[in-house]
Amino acid sequence: MPTFNDLWLASPALLLFFGAMAIMLGEAIVRPASKTGFWALALGTLAGSAALTVVIFLGPSADAFGGMLRVDQFGLFAQLVCTLAALLTVLFSDDYLRALNLRVGEYYSLVLFGVCGMGLMCLANDLMMVFVALEVMSISMYVLCALKRGDPRSVEAGFKYFILGAFSSGLMLYGISFLYGATGTTSLPGIGGFFMGQHQGTQATLVAIGGALLIVGFGFKVASVPFHMWAPDVYQGAPISVTSLMSAGVKAASFAAFARFVYGVIGTHSAGFVGVLWWMAAATMVVGNLGALAQRDLKRMLAYSSIAHAGYLLMALVAASTGNASNNPALASLLFYLLAYTFMNAGAFIVLAAFTRDGQDYTDIDSLAGLGKRHPWLAAGLSLCLLSMAGIPPTMGFVGKFYLFSAAIQSGQVPLAMIGALSAAAGVYYYLRPMVWMYMKEGHTEARVAPVAFTALAICGFALLAFGLVPGPMLGLAQTSLQSLIPYTIPTH
Amino acid sequence: MESVGLVPVLCVSVVLFVTGVAGVLTRKNALIVFMSVELMLNAVNLSFVAFARQNGEADGMIYAVFVMAVAAAEAAVGLAMVILLFRNRVTVKLDDLDIMKG
């Protein structure tokens, strides 16, 4: 039986679950013409969940539900990032959905279910729990992608995401079953203990196949090369607000679970897996940045940029599993970068959503022409987000990249850091190109941004500048969060 | 009656899984691809149950039930998605899903 403490530690996710249920029932029974009530309820639920997460964050870390969840500061930090991504997304959703002529209450319900899954995934300490949380998150996202039922692109995006998501879940599950077969447990500490020991023969084979399948599954979820093919199409076809949530929230949750697996389980004990991760990180950074160069559609460009960012984060995982286990700055910089990415990503999508009118998105780069003259604040916001993604000081993205790369160099991953730095330098081109369109081209852009959405943009811009100029406290927080995450070195058998 | 050992069951599971993966990667019909994914999940269930019996624990069997529940949820969403696709495009061929290129 779950104790009161278990329920308390899971309360941020439970609150989201109840909020989602309330909205779904409300939509089914009351069917209000205006969905603004649901919007407010979703915002309130997310804010409440964030507040609960902060309160739990201040307490000690603990296991919950018989070791299914490991409620530590690392997971809670990532959970907070996911909730924040959802908050920023929901803030501009009401006006965006109205411009898109998409008046559906279940949108908010699905967003809350998705964030509930993300939160649990950040805390999951058992591969089965990772899987269930991942599915709660993913199934909500499949539906959200295809939410614009009349638009073939949205449906195509949803379907592609669904097929590849289900496929990767299948691979991951088969990996879990092999690890279970070899070790007799699915709990991460248990499997980690097994990895520590010497094993050979059938067990070693099962572990190798299982670990490889899990890495492939995670690779699909975080859209890393060579499992990234779905990302550009899905990001382009899905409604803008969904893309925003997907690229920041899903990424943060997947990386939190991936980091627990890599750092805690295979970590320093398995050089082979780390080698695979090394190649994945290098290829992801290069392909993401080069792929974005040719894009004229901004959503697609941001999709490739998101692949590139997944590569930087993978580099942090490689650094974390090769460096000195104690006092390793790599995972702290991963947390910090996830937070930075959430702000800059949400900000960019808020500006893109401002062009939507009469049920149509306008995300071609030409729609930006002349934005600097007509809407100087929107243009400034987008510029700030793009500069931050490119890693130009004094933004938060610069600080994040700086710490990521220096952590990689500290753990001896100099070639990988060089590949990353070179591809990031190529990436500056496509981040600066929209600014040329905004400030140096003439155009008749029609953009409209509601006060609430503008507030969200202002929050993103402020955070990017504030944490860029004064990164100390937030980095310190990320460092502290990490101390709760220990590699699973103690065998449980 | 003599019971079947771990290895034959695992072999069946691997064959099922590989069939599923091959189906997803090569077939062009959305419904067949979807069926292949289900095949993969069934292979997973089989191996969970086989390992559970081998280890003499019940967890693996419970996990199989978990997987079934999730597969059912996925099936509901997936079939809805196929219908939506057909309504929009009057086709379920994956080759026709190429509006977005880049």
PDB file of N, CA and C in Angstrom, chain A residues 256-335:
ATOM      1  N   ALA A 256      16.325  13.251 -18.727  1.00  0.00           N
ATOM      2  CA  ALA A 256      16.455  12.940 -17.308  1.00  0.00           C
ATOM      3  C   ALA A 256      16.507  11.438 -17.118  1.00  0.00           C
ATOM      4  N   ALA A 257      15.591  10.708 -17.789  1.00  0.00           N
ATOM      5  CA  ALA A 257      15.579   9.253 -17.645  1.00  0.00           C
ATOM      6  C   ALA A 257      16.826   8.640 -18.263  1.00  0.00           C
ATOM      7  N   PHE A 258      17.217   9.171 -19.419  1.00  0.00           N
ATOM      8  CA  PHE A 258      18.415   8.684 -20.114  1.00  0.00           C
ATOM      9  C   PHE A 258      19.643   8.886 -19.228  1.00  0.00           C
ATOM     10  N   ALA A 259      19.722  10.063 -18.592  1.00  0.00           N
ATOM     11  CA  ALA A 259      20.870  10.357 -17.742  1.00  0.00           C
ATOM     12  C   ALA A 259      20.913   9.405 -16.558  1.00  0.00           C
ATOM     13  N   ARG A 260      19.758   9.120 -15.959  1.00  0.00           N
ATOM     14  CA  ARG A 260      19.733   8.163 -14.858  1.00  0.00           C
ATOM     15  C   ARG A 260      20.259   6.810 -15.307  1.00  0.00           C
ATOM     16  N   PHE A 261      19.846   6.422 -16.514  1.00  0.00           N
ATOM     17  CA  PHE A 261      20.267   5.113 -17.021  1.00  0.00           C
ATOM     18  C   PHE A 261      21.760   5.115 -17.343  1.00  0.00           C
ATOM     19  N   VAL A 262      22.194   6.145 -18.065  1.00  0.00           N
ATOM     20  CA  VAL A 262      23.591   6.167 -18.495  1.00  0.00           C
ATOM     21  C   VAL A 262      24.529   6.370 -17.309  1.00  0.00           C
ATOM     22  N   TYR A 263      24.218   7.378 -16.496  1.00  0.00           N
ATOM     23  CA  TYR A 263      25.102   7.740 -15.392  1.00  0.00           C
ATOM     24  C   TYR A 263      25.039   6.670 -14.309  1.00  0.00           C
ATOM     25  N   GLY A 264      23.812   6.228 -14.022  1.00  0.00           N
ATOM     26  CA  GLY A 264      23.639   5.327 -12.893  1.00  0.00           C
ATOM     27  C   GLY A 264      23.962   3.886 -13.223  1.00  0.00           C
ATOM     28  N   VAL A 265      23.631   3.454 -14.438  1.00  0.00           N
ATOM     29  CA  VAL A 265      23.726   2.031 -14.710  1.00  0.00           C
ATOM     30  C   VAL A 265      24.941   1.682 -15.554  1.00  0.00           C
ATOM     31  N   ILE A 266      24.991   2.204 -16.800  1.00  0.00           N
ATOM     32  CA  ILE A 266      26.102   1.751 -17.625  1.00  0.00           C
ATOM     33  C   ILE A 266      27.362   2.560 -17.352  1.00  0.00           C
ATOM     34  N   GLY A 267      27.141   3.843 -17.026  1.00  0.00           N
ATOM     35  CA  GLY A 267      28.192   4.738 -16.571  1.00  0.00           C
ATOM     36  C   GLY A 267      29.609   4.355 -16.925  1.00  0.00           C
ATOM     37  N   THR A 268      30.470   4.362 -15.914  1.00  0.00           N
ATOM     38  CA  THR A 268      31.884   4.128 -16.152  1.00  0.00           C
ATOM     39  C   THR A 268      32.201   2.645 -16.309  1.00  0.00           C
ATOM     40  N   HIS A 269      31.170   1.783 -16.168  1.00  0.00           N
ATOM     41  CA  HIS A 269      31.473   0.350 -16.173  1.00  0.00           C
ATOM     42  C   HIS A 269      31.480  -0.253 -17.562  1.00  0.00           C
ATOM     43  N   SER A 270      30.947   0.466 -18.530  1.00  0.00           N
ATOM     44  CA  SER A 270      30.815  -0.153 -19.830  1.00  0.00           C
ATOM     45  C   SER A 270      31.319   0.776 -20.922  1.00  0.00           C
ATOM     46  N   ALA A 271      32.598   0.615 -21.249  1.00  0.00           N
ATOM     47  CA  ALA A 271      33.214   1.512 -22.225  1.00  0.00           C
ATOM     48  C   ALA A 271      32.564   1.376 -23.599  1.00  0.00           C
ATOM     49  N   GLY A 272      32.077   0.173 -23.930  1.00  0.00           N
ATOM     50  CA  GLY A 272      31.479  -0.049 -25.244  1.00  0.00           C
ATOM     51  C   GLY A 272      30.270   0.841 -25.474  1.00  0.00           C
ATOM     52  N   PHE A 273      29.376   0.883 -24.485  1.00  0.00           N
ATOM     53  CA  PHE A 273      28.180   1.698 -24.616  1.00  0.00           C
ATOM     54  C   PHE A 273      28.533   3.178 -24.695  1.00  0.00           C
ATOM     55  N   VAL A 274      29.528   3.577 -23.915  1.00  0.00           N
ATOM     56  CA  VAL A 274      29.909   4.988 -23.935  1.00  0.00           C
ATOM     57  C   VAL A 274      30.468   5.357 -25.301  1.00  0.00           C
ATOM     58  N   GLY A 275      31.193   4.402 -25.936  1.00  0.00           N
ATOM     59  CA  GLY A 275      31.681   4.635 -27.293  1.00  0.00           C
ATOM     60  C   GLY A 275      30.541   4.869 -28.264  1.00  0.00           C
ATOM     61  N   VAL A 276      29.487   4.055 -28.135  1.00  0.00           N
ATOM     62  CA  VAL A 276      28.315   4.235 -28.998  1.00  0.00           C
ATOM     63  C   VAL A 276      27.717   5.623 -28.789  1.00  0.00           C
ATOM     64  N   LEU A 277      27.596   6.007 -27.513  1.00  0.00           N
ATOM     65  CA  LEU A 277      27.039   7.329 -27.204  1.00  0.00           C
ATOM     66  C   LEU A 277      27.898   8.439 -27.789  1.00  0.00           C
ATOM     67  N   TRP A 278      29.199   8.229 -27.768  1.00  0.00           N
ATOM     68  CA  TRP A 278      30.138   9.225 -28.312  1.00  0.00           C
ATOM     69  C   TRP A 278      29.813   9.476 -29.772  1.00  0.00           C
ATOM     70  N   TRP A 279      29.659   8.391 -30.547  1.00  0.00           N
ATOM     71  CA  TRP A 279      29.374   8.538 -31.975  1.00  0.00           C
ATOM     72  C   TRP A 279      28.009   9.156 -32.194  1.00  0.00           C
ATOM     73  N   MET A 280      27.043   8.746 -31.360  1.00  0.00           N
ATOM     74  CA  MET A 280      25.705   9.322 -31.510  1.00  0.00           C
ATOM     75  C   MET A 280      25.746  10.830 -31.268  1.00  0.00           C
ATOM     76  N   ALA A 281      26.475  11.238 -30.219  1.00  0.00           N
ATOM     77  CA  ALA A 281      26.550  12.671 -29.898  1.00  0.00           C
ATOM     78  C   ALA A 281      27.197  13.441 -31.041  1.00  0.00           C
ATOM     79  N   ALA A 282      28.319  12.915 -31.548  1.00  0.00           N
ATOM     80  CA  ALA A 282      29.031  13.619 -32.618  1.00  0.00           C
ATOM     81  C   ALA A 282      28.151  13.739 -33.852  1.00  0.00           C
ATOM     82  N   ALA A 283      27.534  12.619 -34.275  1.00  0.00           N
ATOM     83  CA  ALA A 283      26.708  12.640 -35.481  1.00  0.00           C
ATOM     84  C   ALA A 283      25.503  13.551 -35.295  1.00  0.00           C
ATOM     85  N   THR A 284      24.914  13.547 -34.087  1.00  0.00           N
ATOM     86  CA  THR A 284      23.715  14.348 -33.853  1.00  0.00           C
ATOM     87  C   THR A 284      24.034  15.837 -33.961  1.00  0.00           C
ATOM     88  N   MET A 285      25.172  16.245 -33.390  1.00  0.00           N
ATOM     89  CA  MET A 285      25.540  17.664 -33.453  1.00  0.00           C
ATOM     90  C   MET A 285      25.762  18.081 -34.898  1.00  0.00           C
ATOM     91  N   VAL A 286      26.479  17.248 -35.653  1.00  0.00           N
ATOM     92  CA  VAL A 286      26.816  17.626 -37.029  1.00  0.00           C
ATOM     93  C   VAL A 286      25.563  17.624 -37.906  1.00  0.00           C
ATOM     94  N   VAL A 287      24.804  16.521 -37.879  1.00  0.00           N
ATOM     95  CA  VAL A 287      23.631  16.413 -38.755  1.00  0.00           C
ATOM     96  C   VAL A 287      22.591  17.485 -38.408  1.00  0.00           C
ATOM     97  N   GLY A 288      22.374  17.713 -37.131  1.00  0.00           N
ATOM     98  CA  GLY A 288      21.383  18.720 -36.731  1.00  0.00           C
ATOM     99  C   GLY A 288      21.752  20.092 -37.266  1.00  0.00           C
ATOM    100  N   ASN A 289      22.991  20.492 -37.054  1.00  0.00           N
ATOM    101  CA  ASN A 289      23.395  21.831 -37.472  1.00  0.00           C
ATOM    102  C   ASN A 289      23.466  21.974 -38.983  1.00  0.00           C
ATOM    103  N   LEU A 290      23.959  20.935 -39.682  1.00  0.00           N
ATOM    104  CA  LEU A 290      24.038  21.040 -41.136  1.00  0.00           C
ATOM    105  C   LEU A 290      22.648  20.972 -41.755  1.00  0.00           C
ATOM    106  N   GLY A 291      21.788  20.121 -41.177  1.00  0.00           N
ATOM    107  CA  GLY A 291      20.429  19.995 -41.716  1.00  0.00           C
ATOM    108  C   GLY A 291      19.658  21.295 -41.623  1.00  0.00           C
ATOM    109  N   ALA A 292      19.891  22.050 -40.568  1.00  0.00           N
ATOM    110  CA  ALA A 292      19.136  23.288 -40.374  1.00  0.00           C
ATOM    111  C   ALA A 292      19.535  24.360 -41.387  1.00  0.00           C
ATOM    112  N   LEU A 293      20.742  24.261 -41.921  1.00  0.00           N
ATOM    113  CA  LEU A 293      21.233  25.315 -42.813  1.00  0.00           C
ATOM    114  C   LEU A 293      20.321  25.538 -44.011  1.00  0.00           C
ATOM    115  N   ALA A 294      19.750  24.433 -44.544  1.00  0.00           N
ATOM    116  CA  ALA A 294      19.015  24.534 -45.804  1.00  0.00           C
ATOM    117  C   ALA A 294      17.542  24.857 -45.608  1.00  0.00           C
ATOM    118  N   GLN A 295      17.076  24.967 -44.363  1.00  0.00           N
ATOM    119  CA  GLN A 295      15.628  25.072 -44.155  1.00  0.00           C
ATOM    120  C   GLN A 295      15.121  26.499 -44.314  1.00  0.00           C
ATOM    121  N   ARG A 296      13.969  26.623 -44.995  1.00  0.00           N
ATOM    122  CA  ARG A 296      13.312  27.925 -45.097  1.00  0.00           C
ATOM    123  C   ARG A 296      12.101  28.004 -44.195  1.00  0.00           C
ATOM    124  N   ASP A 297      11.608  26.835 -43.801  1.00  0.00           N
ATOM    125  CA  ASP A 297      10.485  26.826 -42.873  1.00  0.00           C
ATOM    126  C   ASP A 297      11.048  26.905 -41.453  1.00  0.00           C
ATOM    127  N   LEU A 298      10.560  27.889 -40.690  1.00  0.00           N
ATOM    128  CA  LEU A 298      11.189  28.128 -39.382  1.00  0.00           C
ATOM    129  C   LEU A 298      10.949  26.986 -38.412  1.00  0.00           C
ATOM    130  N   LYS A 299       9.756  26.350 -38.499  1.00  0.00           N
ATOM    131  CA  LYS A 299       9.488  25.241 -37.594  1.00  0.00           C
ATOM    132  C   LYS A 299      10.444  24.087 -37.881  1.00  0.00           C
ATOM    133  N   ARG A 300      10.672  23.868 -39.186  1.00  0.00           N
ATOM    134  CA  ARG A 300      11.571  22.793 -39.570  1.00  0.00           C
ATOM    135  C   ARG A 300      13.002  23.130 -39.174  1.00  0.00           C
ATOM    136  N   MET A 301      13.346  24.403 -39.334  1.00  0.00           N
ATOM    137  CA  MET A 301      14.669  24.852 -38.926  1.00  0.00           C
ATOM    138  C   MET A 301      14.861  24.624 -37.417  1.00  0.00           C
ATOM    139  N   LEU A 302      13.820  24.972 -36.646  1.00  0.00           N
ATOM    140  CA  LEU A 302      13.926  24.779 -35.197  1.00  0.00           C
ATOM    141  C   LEU A 302      13.963  23.295 -34.849  1.00  0.00           C
ATOM    142  N   ALA A 303      13.338  22.455 -35.694  1.00  0.00           N
ATOM    143  CA  ALA A 303      13.389  21.009 -35.450  1.00  0.00           C
ATOM    144  C   ALA A 303      14.823  20.516 -35.581  1.00  0.00           C
ATOM    145  N   TYR A 304      15.505  20.940 -36.647  1.00  0.00           N
ATOM    146  CA  TYR A 304      16.905  20.535 -36.800  1.00  0.00           C
ATOM    147  C   TYR A 304      17.753  21.121 -35.685  1.00  0.00           C
ATOM    148  N   SER A 305      17.430  22.353 -35.305  1.00  0.00           N
ATOM    149  CA  SER A 305      18.168  22.967 -34.212  1.00  0.00           C
ATOM    150  C   SER A 305      17.961  22.161 -32.926  1.00  0.00           C
ATOM    151  N   SER A 306      16.756  21.618 -32.759  1.00  0.00           N
ATOM    152  CA  SER A 306      16.488  20.820 -31.568  1.00  0.00           C
ATOM    153  C   SER A 306      17.285  19.516 -31.607  1.00  0.00           C
ATOM    154  N   ILE A 307      17.469  18.965 -32.824  1.00  0.00           N
ATOM    155  CA  ILE A 307      18.322  17.776 -32.952  1.00  0.00           C
ATOM    156  C   ILE A 307      19.750  18.128 -32.540  1.00  0.00           C
ATOM    157  N   ALA A 308      20.227  19.293 -33.018  1.00  0.00           N
ATOM    158  CA  ALA A 308      21.588  19.707 -32.665  1.00  0.00           C
ATOM    159  C   ALA A 308      21.733  19.845 -31.152  1.00  0.00           C
ATOM    160  N   HIS A 309      20.692  20.431 -30.512  1.00  0.00           N
ATOM    161  CA  HIS A 309      20.770  20.597 -29.062  1.00  0.00           C
ATOM    162  C   HIS A 309      20.772  19.253 -28.351  1.00  0.00           C
ATOM    163  N   ALA A 310      20.041  18.283 -28.911  1.00  0.00           N
ATOM    164  CA  ALA A 310      20.090  16.938 -28.335  1.00  0.00           C
ATOM    165  C   ALA A 310      21.517  16.408 -28.392  1.00  0.00           C
ATOM    166  N   GLY A 311      22.232  16.769 -29.467  1.00  0.00           N
ATOM    167  CA  GLY A 311      23.627  16.337 -29.571  1.00  0.00           C
ATOM    168  C   GLY A 311      24.490  16.927 -28.472  1.00  0.00           C
ATOM    169  N   TYR A 312      24.305  18.226 -28.188  1.00  0.00           N
ATOM    170  CA  TYR A 312      25.096  18.844 -27.099  1.00  0.00           C
ATOM    171  C   TYR A 312      24.800  18.141 -25.773  1.00  0.00           C
ATOM    172  N   LEU A 313      23.509  17.822 -25.568  1.00  0.00           N
ATOM    173  CA  LEU A 313      23.142  17.200 -24.299  1.00  0.00           C
ATOM    174  C   LEU A 313      23.702  15.779 -24.209  1.00  0.00           C
ATOM    175  N   LEU A 314      23.730  15.084 -25.362  1.00  0.00           N
ATOM    176  CA  LEU A 314      24.342  13.749 -25.369  1.00  0.00           C
ATOM    177  C   LEU A 314      25.825  13.834 -25.025  1.00  0.00           C
ATOM    178  N   MET A 315      26.443  14.925 -25.501  1.00  0.00           N
ATOM    179  CA  MET A 315      27.847  15.123 -25.177  1.00  0.00           C
ATOM    180  C   MET A 315      28.021  15.205 -23.657  1.00  0.00           C
ATOM    181  N   ALA A 316      27.069  15.864 -22.993  1.00  0.00           N
ATOM    182  CA  ALA A 316      27.140  15.952 -21.533  1.00  0.00           C
ATOM    183  C   ALA A 316      27.036  14.554 -20.918  1.00  0.00           C
ATOM    184  N   LEU A 317      26.190  13.698 -21.500  1.00  0.00           N
ATOM    185  CA  LEU A 317      26.065  12.335 -20.962  1.00  0.00           C
ATOM    186  C   LEU A 317      27.370  11.575 -21.130  1.00  0.00           C
ATOM    187  N   VAL A 318      27.994  11.733 -22.307  1.00  0.00           N
ATOM    188  CA  VAL A 318      29.280  11.060 -22.530  1.00  0.00           C
ATOM    189  C   VAL A 318      30.293  11.553 -21.510  1.00  0.00           C
ATOM    190  N   ALA A 319      30.316  12.892 -21.327  1.00  0.00           N
ATOM    191  CA  ALA A 319      31.264  13.467 -20.374  1.00  0.00           C
ATOM    192  C   ALA A 319      30.983  12.945 -18.972  1.00  0.00           C
ATOM    193  N   ALA A 320      29.708  12.822 -18.637  1.00  0.00           N
ATOM    194  CA  ALA A 320      29.357  12.378 -17.290  1.00  0.00           C
ATOM    195  C   ALA A 320      29.804  10.950 -17.050  1.00  0.00           C
ATOM    196  N   SER A 321      29.785  10.124 -18.101  1.00  0.00           N
ATOM    197  CA  SER A 321      30.127   8.723 -17.853  1.00  0.00           C
ATOM    198  C   SER A 321      31.608   8.433 -18.077  1.00  0.00           C
ATOM    199  N   THR A 322      32.378   9.443 -18.493  1.00  0.00           N
ATOM    200  CA  THR A 322      33.800   9.173 -18.628  1.00  0.00           C
ATOM    201  C   THR A 322      34.634   9.911 -17.594  1.00  0.00           C
ATOM    202  N   GLY A 323      34.079  10.962 -17.023  1.00  0.00           N
ATOM    203  CA  GLY A 323      34.863  11.748 -16.083  1.00  0.00           C
ATOM    204  C   GLY A 323      34.885  11.125 -14.709  1.00  0.00           C
ATOM    205  N   ASN A 324      35.454  11.842 -13.792  1.00  0.00           N
ATOM    206  CA  ASN A 324      35.466  11.425 -12.403  1.00  0.00           C
ATOM    207  C   ASN A 324      34.044  11.464 -11.859  1.00  0.00           C
ATOM    208  N   ALA A 325      33.577  10.349 -11.302  1.00  0.00           N
ATOM    209  CA  ALA A 325      32.165  10.248 -10.946  1.00  0.00           C
ATOM    210  C   ALA A 325      31.739  11.287  -9.923  1.00  0.00           C
ATOM    211  N   SER A 326      32.591  11.537  -8.911  1.00  0.00           N
ATOM    212  CA  SER A 326      32.183  12.508  -7.909  1.00  0.00           C
ATOM    213  C   SER A 326      32.524  13.904  -8.398  1.00  0.00           C
ATOM    214  N   ASN A 327      31.677  14.847  -8.064  1.00  0.00           N
ATOM    215  CA  ASN A 327      31.901  16.240  -8.425  1.00  0.00           C
ATOM    216  C   ASN A 327      32.042  16.414  -9.942  1.00  0.00           C
ATOM    217  N   ASN A 328      31.201  15.735 -10.691  1.00  0.00           N
ATOM    218  CA  ASN A 328      31.254  15.837 -12.142  1.00  0.00           C
ATOM    219  C   ASN A 328      30.331  16.968 -12.600  1.00  0.00           C
ATOM    220  N   PRO A 329      30.879  17.984 -13.273  1.00  0.00           N
ATOM    221  CA  PRO A 329      30.026  19.124 -13.633  1.00  0.00           C
ATOM    222  C   PRO A 329      29.143  18.852 -14.853  1.00  0.00           C
ATOM    223  N   ALA A 330      29.349  17.719 -15.545  1.00  0.00           N
ATOM    224  CA  ALA A 330      28.663  17.521 -16.822  1.00  0.00           C
ATOM    225  C   ALA A 330      27.145  17.478 -16.652  1.00  0.00           C
ATOM    226  N   LEU A 331      26.674  16.732 -15.641  1.00  0.00           N
ATOM    227  CA  LEU A 331      25.222  16.608 -15.514  1.00  0.00           C
ATOM    228  C   LEU A 331      24.605  17.891 -14.979  1.00  0.00           C
ATOM    229  N   ALA A 332      25.358  18.650 -14.196  1.00  0.00           N
ATOM    230  CA  ALA A 332      24.841  19.947 -13.752  1.00  0.00           C
ATOM    231  C   ALA A 332      24.655  20.859 -14.954  1.00  0.00           C
ATOM    232  N   SER A 333      25.612  20.816 -15.887  1.00  0.00           N
ATOM    233  CA  SER A 333      25.469  21.664 -17.068  1.00  0.00           C
ATOM    234  C   SER A 333      24.343  21.152 -17.949  1.00  0.00           C
ATOM    235  N   LEU A 334      24.077  19.847 -17.905  1.00  0.00           N
ATOM    236  CA  LEU A 334      22.933  19.300 -18.645  1.00  0.00           C
ATOM    237  C   LEU A 334      21.621  19.887 -18.115  1.00  0.00           C
ATOM    238  N   LEU A 335      21.486  19.903 -16.777  1.00  0.00           N
ATOM    239  CA  LEU A 335      20.268  20.464 -16.180  1.00  0.00           C
ATOM    240  C   LEU A 335      20.124  21.934 -16.543  1.00  0.00           C
TER     241      LEU A 335
END
